[in-house]
mmCIF file of N, CA, C and O in Angstrom:
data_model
loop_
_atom_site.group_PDB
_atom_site.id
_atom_site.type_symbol
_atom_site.label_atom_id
_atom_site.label_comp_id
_atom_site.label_asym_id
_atom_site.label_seq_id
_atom_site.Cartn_x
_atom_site.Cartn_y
_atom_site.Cartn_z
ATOM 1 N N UNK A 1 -109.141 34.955 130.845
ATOM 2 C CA UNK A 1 -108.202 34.323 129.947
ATOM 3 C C UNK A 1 -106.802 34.389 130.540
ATOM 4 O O UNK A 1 -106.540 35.345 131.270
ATOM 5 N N UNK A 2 -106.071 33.658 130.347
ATOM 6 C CA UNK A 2 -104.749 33.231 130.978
ATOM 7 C C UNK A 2 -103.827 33.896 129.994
ATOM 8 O O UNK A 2 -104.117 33.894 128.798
ATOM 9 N N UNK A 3 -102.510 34.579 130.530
ATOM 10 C CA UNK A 3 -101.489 35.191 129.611
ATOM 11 C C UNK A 3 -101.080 33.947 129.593
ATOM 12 O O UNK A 3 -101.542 32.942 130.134
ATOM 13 N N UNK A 4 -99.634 34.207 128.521
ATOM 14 C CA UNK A 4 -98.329 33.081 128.428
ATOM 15 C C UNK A 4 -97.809 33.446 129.870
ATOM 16 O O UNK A 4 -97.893 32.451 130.589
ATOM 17 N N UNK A 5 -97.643 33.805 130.088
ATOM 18 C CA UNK A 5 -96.625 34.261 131.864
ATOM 19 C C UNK A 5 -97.452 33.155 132.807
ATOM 20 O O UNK A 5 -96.908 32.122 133.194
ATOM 21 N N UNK A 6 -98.667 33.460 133.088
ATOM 22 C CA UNK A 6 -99.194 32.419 134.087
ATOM 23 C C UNK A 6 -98.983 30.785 133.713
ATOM 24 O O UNK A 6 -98.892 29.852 134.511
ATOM 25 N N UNK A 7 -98.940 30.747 132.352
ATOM 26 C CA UNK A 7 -98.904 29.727 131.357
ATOM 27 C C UNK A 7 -97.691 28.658 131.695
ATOM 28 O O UNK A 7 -97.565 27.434 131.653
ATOM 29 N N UNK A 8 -96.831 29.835 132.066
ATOM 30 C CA UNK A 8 -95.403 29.470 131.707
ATOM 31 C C UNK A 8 -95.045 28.863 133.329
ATOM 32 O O UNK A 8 -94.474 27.783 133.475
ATOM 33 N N UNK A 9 -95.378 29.540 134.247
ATOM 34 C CA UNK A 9 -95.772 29.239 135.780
ATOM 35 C C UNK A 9 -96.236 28.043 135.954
ATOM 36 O O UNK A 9 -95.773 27.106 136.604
ATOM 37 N N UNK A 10 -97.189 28.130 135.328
ATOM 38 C CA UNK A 10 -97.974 26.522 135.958
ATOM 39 C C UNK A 10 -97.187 25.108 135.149
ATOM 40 O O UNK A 10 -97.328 23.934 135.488
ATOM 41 N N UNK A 11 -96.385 25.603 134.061
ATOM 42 C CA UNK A 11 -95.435 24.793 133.312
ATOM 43 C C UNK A 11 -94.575 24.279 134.185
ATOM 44 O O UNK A 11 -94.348 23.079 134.343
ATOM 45 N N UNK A 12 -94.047 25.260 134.809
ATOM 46 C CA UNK A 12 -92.875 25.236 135.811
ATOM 47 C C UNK A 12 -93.500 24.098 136.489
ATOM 48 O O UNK A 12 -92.938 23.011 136.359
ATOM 49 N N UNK A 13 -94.573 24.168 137.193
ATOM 50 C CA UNK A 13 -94.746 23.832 138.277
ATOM 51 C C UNK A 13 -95.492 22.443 137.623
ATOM 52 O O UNK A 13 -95.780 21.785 138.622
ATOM 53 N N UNK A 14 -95.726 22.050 136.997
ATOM 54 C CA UNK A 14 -96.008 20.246 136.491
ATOM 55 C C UNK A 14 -94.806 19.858 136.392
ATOM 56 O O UNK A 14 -94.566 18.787 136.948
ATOM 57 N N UNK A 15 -93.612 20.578 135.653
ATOM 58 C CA UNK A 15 -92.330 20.096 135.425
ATOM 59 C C UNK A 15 -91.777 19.836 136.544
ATOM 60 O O UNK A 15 -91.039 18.860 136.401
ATOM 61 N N UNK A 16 -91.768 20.277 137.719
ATOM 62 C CA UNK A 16 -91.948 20.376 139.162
ATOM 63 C C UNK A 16 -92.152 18.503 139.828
ATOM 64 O O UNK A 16 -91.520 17.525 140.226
ATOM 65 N N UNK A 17 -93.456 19.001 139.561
ATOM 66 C CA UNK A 17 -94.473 17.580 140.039
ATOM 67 C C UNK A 17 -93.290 15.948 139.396
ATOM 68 O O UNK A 17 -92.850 14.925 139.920
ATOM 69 N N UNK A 18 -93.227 16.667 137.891
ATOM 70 C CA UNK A 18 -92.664 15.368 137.342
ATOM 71 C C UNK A 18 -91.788 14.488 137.838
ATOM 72 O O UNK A 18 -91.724 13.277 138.048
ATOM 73 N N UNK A 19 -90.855 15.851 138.019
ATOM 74 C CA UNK A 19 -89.515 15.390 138.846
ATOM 75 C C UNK A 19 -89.389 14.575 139.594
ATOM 76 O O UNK A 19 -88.584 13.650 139.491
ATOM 77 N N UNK A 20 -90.626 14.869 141.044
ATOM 78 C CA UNK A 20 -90.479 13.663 141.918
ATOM 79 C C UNK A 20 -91.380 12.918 141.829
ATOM 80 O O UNK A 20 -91.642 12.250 142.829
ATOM 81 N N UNK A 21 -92.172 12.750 140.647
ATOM 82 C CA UNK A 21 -93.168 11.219 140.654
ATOM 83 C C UNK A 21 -92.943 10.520 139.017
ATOM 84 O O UNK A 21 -93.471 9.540 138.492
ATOM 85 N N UNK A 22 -92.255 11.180 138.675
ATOM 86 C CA UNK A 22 -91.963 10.417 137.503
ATOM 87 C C UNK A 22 -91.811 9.198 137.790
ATOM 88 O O UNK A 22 -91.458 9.049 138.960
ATOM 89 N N UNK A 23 -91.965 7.975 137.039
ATOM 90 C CA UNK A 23 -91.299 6.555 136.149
ATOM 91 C C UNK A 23 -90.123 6.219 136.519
ATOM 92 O O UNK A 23 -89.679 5.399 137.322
ATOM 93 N N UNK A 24 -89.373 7.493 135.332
ATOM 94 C CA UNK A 24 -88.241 7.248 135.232
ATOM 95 C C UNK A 24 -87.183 7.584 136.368
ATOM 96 O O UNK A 24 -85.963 7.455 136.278
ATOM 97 N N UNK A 25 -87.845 8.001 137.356
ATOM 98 C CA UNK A 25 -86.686 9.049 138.423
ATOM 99 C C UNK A 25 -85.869 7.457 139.194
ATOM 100 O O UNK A 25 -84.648 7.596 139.250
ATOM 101 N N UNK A 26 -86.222 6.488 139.583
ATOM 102 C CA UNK A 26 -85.381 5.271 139.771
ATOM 103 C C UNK A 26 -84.040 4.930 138.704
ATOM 104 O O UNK A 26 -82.961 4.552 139.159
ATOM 105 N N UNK A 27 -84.281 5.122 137.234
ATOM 106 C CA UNK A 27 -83.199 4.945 136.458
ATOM 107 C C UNK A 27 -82.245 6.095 136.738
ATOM 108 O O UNK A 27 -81.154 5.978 137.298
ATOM 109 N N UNK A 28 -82.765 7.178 136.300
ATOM 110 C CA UNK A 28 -81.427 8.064 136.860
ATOM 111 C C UNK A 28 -80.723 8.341 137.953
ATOM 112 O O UNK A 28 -79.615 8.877 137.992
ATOM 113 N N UNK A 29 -81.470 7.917 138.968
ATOM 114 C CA UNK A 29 -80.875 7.782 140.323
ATOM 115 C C UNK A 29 -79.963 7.099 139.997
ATOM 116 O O UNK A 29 -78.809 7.417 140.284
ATOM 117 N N UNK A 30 -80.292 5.881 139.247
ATOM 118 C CA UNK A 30 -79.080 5.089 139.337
ATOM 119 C C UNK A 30 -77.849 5.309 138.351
ATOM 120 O O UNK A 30 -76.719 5.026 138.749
ATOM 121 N N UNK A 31 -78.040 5.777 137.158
ATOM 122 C CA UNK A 31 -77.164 6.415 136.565
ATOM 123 C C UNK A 31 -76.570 7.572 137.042
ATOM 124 O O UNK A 31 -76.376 8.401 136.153
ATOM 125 N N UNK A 32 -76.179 7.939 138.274
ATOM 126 C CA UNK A 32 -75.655 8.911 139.307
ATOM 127 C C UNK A 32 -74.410 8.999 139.122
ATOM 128 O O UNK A 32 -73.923 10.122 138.989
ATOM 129 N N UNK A 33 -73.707 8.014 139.075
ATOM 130 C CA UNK A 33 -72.232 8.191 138.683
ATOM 131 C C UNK A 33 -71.862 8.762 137.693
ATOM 132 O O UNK A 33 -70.978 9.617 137.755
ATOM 133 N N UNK A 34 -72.556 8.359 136.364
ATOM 134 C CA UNK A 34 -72.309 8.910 135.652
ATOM 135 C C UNK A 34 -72.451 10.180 135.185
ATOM 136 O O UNK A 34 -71.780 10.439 134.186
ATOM 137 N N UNK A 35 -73.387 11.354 135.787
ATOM 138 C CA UNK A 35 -73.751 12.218 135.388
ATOM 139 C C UNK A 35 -73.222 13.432 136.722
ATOM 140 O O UNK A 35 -72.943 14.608 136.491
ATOM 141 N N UNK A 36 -73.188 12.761 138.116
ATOM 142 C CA UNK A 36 -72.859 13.316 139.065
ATOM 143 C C UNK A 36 -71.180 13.587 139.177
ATOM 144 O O UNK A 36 -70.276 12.767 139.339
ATOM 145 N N UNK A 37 -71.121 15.257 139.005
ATOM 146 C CA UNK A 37 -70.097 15.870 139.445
ATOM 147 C C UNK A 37 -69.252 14.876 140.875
ATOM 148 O O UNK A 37 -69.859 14.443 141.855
ATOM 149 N N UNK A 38 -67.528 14.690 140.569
ATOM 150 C CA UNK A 38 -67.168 14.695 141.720
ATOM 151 C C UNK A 38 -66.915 15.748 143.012
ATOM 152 O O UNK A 38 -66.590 15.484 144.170
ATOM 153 N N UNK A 39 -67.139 16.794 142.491
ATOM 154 C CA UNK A 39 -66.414 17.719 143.492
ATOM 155 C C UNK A 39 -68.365 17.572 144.424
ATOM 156 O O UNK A 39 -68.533 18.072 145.536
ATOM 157 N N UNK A 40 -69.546 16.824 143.661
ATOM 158 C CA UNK A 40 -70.558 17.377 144.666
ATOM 159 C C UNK A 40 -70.561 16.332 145.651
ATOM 160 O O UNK A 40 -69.768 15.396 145.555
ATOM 161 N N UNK A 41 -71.333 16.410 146.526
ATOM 162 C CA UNK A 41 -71.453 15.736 147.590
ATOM 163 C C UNK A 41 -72.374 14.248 147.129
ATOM 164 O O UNK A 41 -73.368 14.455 146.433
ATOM 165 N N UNK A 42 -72.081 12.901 147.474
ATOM 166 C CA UNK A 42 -72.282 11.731 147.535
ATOM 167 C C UNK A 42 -73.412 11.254 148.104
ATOM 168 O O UNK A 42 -73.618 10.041 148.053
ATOM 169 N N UNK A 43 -74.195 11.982 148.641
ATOM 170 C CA UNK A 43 -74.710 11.779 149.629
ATOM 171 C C UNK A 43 -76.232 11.272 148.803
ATOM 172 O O UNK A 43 -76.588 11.596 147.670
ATOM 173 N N UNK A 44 -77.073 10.233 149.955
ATOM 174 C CA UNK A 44 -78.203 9.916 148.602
ATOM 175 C C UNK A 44 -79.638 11.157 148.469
ATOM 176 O O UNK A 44 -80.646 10.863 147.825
ATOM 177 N N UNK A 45 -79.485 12.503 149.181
ATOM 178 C CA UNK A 45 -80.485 13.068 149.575
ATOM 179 C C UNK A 45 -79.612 14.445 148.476
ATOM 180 O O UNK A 45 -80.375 15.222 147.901
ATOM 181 N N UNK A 46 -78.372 14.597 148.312
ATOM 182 C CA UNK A 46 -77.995 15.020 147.236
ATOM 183 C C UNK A 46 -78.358 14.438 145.768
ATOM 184 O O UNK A 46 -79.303 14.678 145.016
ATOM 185 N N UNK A 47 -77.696 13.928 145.702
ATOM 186 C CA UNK A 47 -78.426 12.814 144.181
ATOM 187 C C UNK A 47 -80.075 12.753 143.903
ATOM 188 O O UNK A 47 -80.682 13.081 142.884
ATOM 189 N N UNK A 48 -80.414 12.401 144.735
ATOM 190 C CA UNK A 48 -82.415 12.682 144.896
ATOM 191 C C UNK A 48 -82.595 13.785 144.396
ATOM 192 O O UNK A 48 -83.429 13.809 143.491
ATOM 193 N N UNK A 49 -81.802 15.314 144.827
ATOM 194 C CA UNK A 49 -82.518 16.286 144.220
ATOM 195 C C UNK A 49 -81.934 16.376 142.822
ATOM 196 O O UNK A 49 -82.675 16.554 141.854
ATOM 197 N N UNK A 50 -80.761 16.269 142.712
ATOM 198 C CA UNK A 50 -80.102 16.555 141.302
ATOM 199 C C UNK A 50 -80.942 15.309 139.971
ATOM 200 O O UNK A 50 -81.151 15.507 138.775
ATOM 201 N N UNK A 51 -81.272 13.957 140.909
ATOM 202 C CA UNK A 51 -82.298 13.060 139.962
ATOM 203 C C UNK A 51 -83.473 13.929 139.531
ATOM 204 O O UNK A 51 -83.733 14.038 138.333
ATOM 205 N N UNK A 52 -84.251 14.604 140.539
ATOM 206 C CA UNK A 52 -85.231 15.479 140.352
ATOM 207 C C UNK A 52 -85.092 16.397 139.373
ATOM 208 O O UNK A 52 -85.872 16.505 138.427
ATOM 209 N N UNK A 53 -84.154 17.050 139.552
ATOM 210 C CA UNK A 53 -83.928 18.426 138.628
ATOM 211 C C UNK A 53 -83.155 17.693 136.991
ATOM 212 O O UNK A 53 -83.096 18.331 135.940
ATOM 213 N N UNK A 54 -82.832 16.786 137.108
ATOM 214 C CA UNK A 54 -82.882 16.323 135.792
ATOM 215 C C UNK A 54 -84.132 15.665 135.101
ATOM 216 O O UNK A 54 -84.445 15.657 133.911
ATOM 217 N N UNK A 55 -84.573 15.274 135.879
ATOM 218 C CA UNK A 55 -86.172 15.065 135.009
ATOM 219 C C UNK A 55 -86.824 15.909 134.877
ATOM 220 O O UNK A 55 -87.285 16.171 133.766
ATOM 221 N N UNK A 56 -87.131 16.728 136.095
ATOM 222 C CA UNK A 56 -87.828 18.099 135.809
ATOM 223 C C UNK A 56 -87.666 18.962 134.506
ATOM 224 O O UNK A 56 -88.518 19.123 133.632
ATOM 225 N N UNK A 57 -86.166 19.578 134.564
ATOM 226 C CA UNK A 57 -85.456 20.040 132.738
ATOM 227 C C UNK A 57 -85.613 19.256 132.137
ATOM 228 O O UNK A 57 -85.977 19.862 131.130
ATOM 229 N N UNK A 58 -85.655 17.876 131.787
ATOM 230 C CA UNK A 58 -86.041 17.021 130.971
ATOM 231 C C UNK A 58 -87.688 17.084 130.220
ATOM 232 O O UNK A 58 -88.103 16.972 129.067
ATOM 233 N N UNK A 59 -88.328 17.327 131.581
ATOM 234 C CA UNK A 59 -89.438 17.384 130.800
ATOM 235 C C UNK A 59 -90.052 18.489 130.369
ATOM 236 O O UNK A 59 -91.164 18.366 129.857
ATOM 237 N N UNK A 60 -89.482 19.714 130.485
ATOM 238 C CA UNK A 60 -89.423 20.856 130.420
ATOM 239 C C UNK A 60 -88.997 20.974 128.907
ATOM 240 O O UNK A 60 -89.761 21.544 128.129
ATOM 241 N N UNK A 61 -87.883 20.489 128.498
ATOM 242 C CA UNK A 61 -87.261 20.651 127.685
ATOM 243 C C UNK A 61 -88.378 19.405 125.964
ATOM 244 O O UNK A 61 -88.648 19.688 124.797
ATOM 245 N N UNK A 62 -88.549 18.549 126.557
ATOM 246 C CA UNK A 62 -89.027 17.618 126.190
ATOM 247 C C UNK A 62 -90.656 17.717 125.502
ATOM 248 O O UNK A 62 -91.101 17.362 124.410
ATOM 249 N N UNK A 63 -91.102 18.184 126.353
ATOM 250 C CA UNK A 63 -92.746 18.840 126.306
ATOM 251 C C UNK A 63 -92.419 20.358 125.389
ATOM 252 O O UNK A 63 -93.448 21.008 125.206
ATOM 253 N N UNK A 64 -91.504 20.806 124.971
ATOM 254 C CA UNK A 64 -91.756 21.849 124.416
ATOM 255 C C UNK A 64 -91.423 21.687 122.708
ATOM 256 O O UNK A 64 -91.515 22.597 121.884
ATOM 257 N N UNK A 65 -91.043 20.372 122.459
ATOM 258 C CA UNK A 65 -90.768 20.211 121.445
ATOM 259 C C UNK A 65 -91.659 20.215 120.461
ATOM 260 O O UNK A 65 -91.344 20.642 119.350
ATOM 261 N N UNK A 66 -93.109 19.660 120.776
ATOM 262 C CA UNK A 66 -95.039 19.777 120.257
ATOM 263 C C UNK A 66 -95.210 21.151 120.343
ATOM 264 O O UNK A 66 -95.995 21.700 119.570
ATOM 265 N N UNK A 67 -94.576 21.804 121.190
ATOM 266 C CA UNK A 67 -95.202 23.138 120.650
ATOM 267 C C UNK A 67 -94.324 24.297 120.152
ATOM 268 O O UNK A 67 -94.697 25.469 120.100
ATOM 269 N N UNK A 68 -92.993 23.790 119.754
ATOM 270 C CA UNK A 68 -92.376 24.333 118.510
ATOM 271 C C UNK A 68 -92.840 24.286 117.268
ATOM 272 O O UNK A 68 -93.155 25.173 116.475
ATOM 273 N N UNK A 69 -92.838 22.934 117.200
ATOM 274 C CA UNK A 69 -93.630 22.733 115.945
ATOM 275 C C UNK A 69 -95.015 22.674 115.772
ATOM 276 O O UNK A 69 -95.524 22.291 114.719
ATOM 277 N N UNK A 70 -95.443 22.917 116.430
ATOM 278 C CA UNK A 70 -97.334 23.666 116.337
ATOM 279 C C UNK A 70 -96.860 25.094 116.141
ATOM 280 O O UNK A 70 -97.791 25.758 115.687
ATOM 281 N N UNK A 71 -95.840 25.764 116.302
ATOM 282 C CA UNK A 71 -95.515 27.296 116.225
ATOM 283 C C UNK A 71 -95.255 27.084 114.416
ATOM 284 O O UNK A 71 -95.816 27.602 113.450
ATOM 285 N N UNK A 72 -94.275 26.198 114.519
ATOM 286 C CA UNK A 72 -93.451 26.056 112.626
ATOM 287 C C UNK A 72 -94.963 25.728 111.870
ATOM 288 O O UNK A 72 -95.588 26.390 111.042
ATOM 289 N N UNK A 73 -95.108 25.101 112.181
ATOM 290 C CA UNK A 73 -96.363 24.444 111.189
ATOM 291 C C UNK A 73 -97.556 25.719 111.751
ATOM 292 O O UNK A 73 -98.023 25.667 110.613
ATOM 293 N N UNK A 74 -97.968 26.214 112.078
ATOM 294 C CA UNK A 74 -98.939 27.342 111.862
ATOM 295 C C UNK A 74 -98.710 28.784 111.760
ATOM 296 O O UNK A 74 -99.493 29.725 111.894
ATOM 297 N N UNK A 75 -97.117 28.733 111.419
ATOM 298 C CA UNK A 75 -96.826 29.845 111.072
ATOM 299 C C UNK A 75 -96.644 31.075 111.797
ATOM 300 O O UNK A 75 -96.454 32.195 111.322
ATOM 301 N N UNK A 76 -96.750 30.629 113.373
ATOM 302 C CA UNK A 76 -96.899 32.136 114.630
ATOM 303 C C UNK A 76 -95.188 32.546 114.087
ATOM 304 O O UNK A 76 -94.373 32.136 113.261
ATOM 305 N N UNK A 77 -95.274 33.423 114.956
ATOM 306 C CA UNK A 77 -93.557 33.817 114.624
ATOM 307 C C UNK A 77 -93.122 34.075 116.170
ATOM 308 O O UNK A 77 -91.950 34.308 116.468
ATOM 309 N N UNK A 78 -94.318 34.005 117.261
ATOM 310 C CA UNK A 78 -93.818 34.423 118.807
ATOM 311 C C UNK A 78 -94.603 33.690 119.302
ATOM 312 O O UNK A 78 -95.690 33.536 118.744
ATOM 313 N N UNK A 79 -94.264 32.927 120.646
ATOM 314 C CA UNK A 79 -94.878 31.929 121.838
ATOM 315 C C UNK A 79 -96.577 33.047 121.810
ATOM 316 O O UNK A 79 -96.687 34.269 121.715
ATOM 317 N N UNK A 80 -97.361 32.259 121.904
ATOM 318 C CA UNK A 80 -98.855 33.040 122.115
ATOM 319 C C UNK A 80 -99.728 31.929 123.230
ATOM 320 O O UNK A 80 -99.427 30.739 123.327
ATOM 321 N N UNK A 81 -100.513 32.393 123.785
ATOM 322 C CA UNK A 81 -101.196 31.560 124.314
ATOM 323 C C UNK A 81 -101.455 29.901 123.968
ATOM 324 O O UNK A 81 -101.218 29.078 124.853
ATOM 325 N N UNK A 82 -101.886 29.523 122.812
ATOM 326 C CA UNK A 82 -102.232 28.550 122.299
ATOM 327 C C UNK A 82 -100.683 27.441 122.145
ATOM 328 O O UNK A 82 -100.553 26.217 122.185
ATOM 329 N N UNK A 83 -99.830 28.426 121.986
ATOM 330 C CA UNK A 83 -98.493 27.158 121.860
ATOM 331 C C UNK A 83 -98.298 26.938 123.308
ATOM 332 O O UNK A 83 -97.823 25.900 123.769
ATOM 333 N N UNK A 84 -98.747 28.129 124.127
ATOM 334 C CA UNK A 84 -98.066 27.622 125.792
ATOM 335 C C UNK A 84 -99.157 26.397 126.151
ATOM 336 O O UNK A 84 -98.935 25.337 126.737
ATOM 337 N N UNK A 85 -100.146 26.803 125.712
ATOM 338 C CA UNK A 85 -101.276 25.097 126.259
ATOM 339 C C UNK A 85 -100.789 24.415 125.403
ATOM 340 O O UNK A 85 -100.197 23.588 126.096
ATOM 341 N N UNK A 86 -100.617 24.173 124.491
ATOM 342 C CA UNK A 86 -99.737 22.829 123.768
ATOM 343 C C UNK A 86 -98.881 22.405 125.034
ATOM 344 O O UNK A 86 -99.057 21.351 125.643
ATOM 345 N N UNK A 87 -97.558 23.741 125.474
ATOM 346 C CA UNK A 87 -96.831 22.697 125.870
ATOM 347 C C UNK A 87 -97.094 22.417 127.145
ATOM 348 O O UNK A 87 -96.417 21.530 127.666
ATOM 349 N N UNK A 88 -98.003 23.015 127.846
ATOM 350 C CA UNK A 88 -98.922 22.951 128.968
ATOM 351 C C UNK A 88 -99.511 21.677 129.111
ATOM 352 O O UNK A 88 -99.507 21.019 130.152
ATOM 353 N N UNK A 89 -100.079 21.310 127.910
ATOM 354 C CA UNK A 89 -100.668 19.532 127.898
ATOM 355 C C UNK A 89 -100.024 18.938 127.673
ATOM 356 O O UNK A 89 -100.293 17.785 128.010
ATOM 357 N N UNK A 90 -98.577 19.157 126.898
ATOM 358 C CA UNK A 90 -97.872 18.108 126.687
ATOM 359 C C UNK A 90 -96.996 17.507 127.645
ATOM 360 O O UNK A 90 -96.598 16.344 127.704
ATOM 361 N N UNK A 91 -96.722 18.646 128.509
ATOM 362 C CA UNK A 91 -96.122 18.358 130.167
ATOM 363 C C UNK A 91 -97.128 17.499 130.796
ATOM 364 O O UNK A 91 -96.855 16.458 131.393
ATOM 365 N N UNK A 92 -98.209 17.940 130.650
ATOM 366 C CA UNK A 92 -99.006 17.038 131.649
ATOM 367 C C UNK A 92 -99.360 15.779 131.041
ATOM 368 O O UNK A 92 -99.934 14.919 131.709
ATOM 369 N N UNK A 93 -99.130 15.638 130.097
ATOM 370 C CA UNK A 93 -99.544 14.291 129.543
ATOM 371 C C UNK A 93 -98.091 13.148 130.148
ATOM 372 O O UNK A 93 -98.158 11.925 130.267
ATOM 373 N N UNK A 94 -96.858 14.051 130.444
ATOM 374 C CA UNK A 94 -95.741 14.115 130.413
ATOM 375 C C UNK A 94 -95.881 12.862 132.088
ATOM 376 O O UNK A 94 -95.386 11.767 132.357
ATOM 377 N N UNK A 95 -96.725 13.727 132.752
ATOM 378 C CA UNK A 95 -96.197 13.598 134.229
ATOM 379 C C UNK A 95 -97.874 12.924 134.706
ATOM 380 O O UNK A 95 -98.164 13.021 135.898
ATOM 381 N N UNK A 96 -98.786 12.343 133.856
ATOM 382 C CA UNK A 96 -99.554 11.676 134.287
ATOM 383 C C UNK A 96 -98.846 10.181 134.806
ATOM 384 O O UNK A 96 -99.116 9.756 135.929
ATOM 385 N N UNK A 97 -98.025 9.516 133.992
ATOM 386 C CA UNK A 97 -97.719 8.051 134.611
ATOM 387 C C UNK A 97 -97.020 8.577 135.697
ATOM 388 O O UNK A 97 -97.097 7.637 136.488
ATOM 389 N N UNK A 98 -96.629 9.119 136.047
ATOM 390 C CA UNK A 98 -96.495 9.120 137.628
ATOM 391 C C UNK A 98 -97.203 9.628 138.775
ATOM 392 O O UNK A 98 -96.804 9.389 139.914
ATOM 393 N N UNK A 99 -98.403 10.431 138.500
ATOM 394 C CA UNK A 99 -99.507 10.568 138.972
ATOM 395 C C UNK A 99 -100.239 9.421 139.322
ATOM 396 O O UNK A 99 -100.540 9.276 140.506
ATOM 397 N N UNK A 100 -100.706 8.258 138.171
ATOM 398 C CA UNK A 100 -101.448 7.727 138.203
ATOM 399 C C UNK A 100 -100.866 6.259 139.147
ATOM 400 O O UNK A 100 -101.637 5.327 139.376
#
């Protein structure tokens, strides 16, 4: 049986995946100006990763919202196994269109 810790690992690491095969990672590239610091560097291999790492937290952030409320609505009071596979599938459901 899998703890939340390994749970939370392999979370990481789809949120990971997302980043650079997502859909959406072309739109925010291009919304770069707007979100990209001036003091960082311009460069398009800069922006690529910072596109990445905003989808990545995005879906990180995004996928955990199904398993808040699978926590509210069944009443846990602490992350347990069963909410981390919620948000475990919900990431991956997350980062299939860019898989596929």
């Amino acid at each position: 049986m899998m703890n939340a810790q390994t749970l939370f690992v392999a979370l990481l690491g789809i949120t990971l995946i997302n980043g650079f095969v997502s859909p959406i990672l072309p739109l925010v590239f291009v919304w770069a100006p707007v979100w990209m610091p001036e003091f960082a560097p311009q460069t398009p291999i800069a922006i690529l990763y910072g596109t990445s790492l905003i989808v990545s937290l995005s879906t990180l952030i995004i996928s955990g919202v199904p398993a808040a409320l699978f926590e509210r609505f069944t009443g846990r009071q602490a992350s347990d196994t069963a909410s981390m596979l919620v948000w475990l599938g919900t990431a991956f459901l997350m980062t299939l269109p860019g898989l596929i």
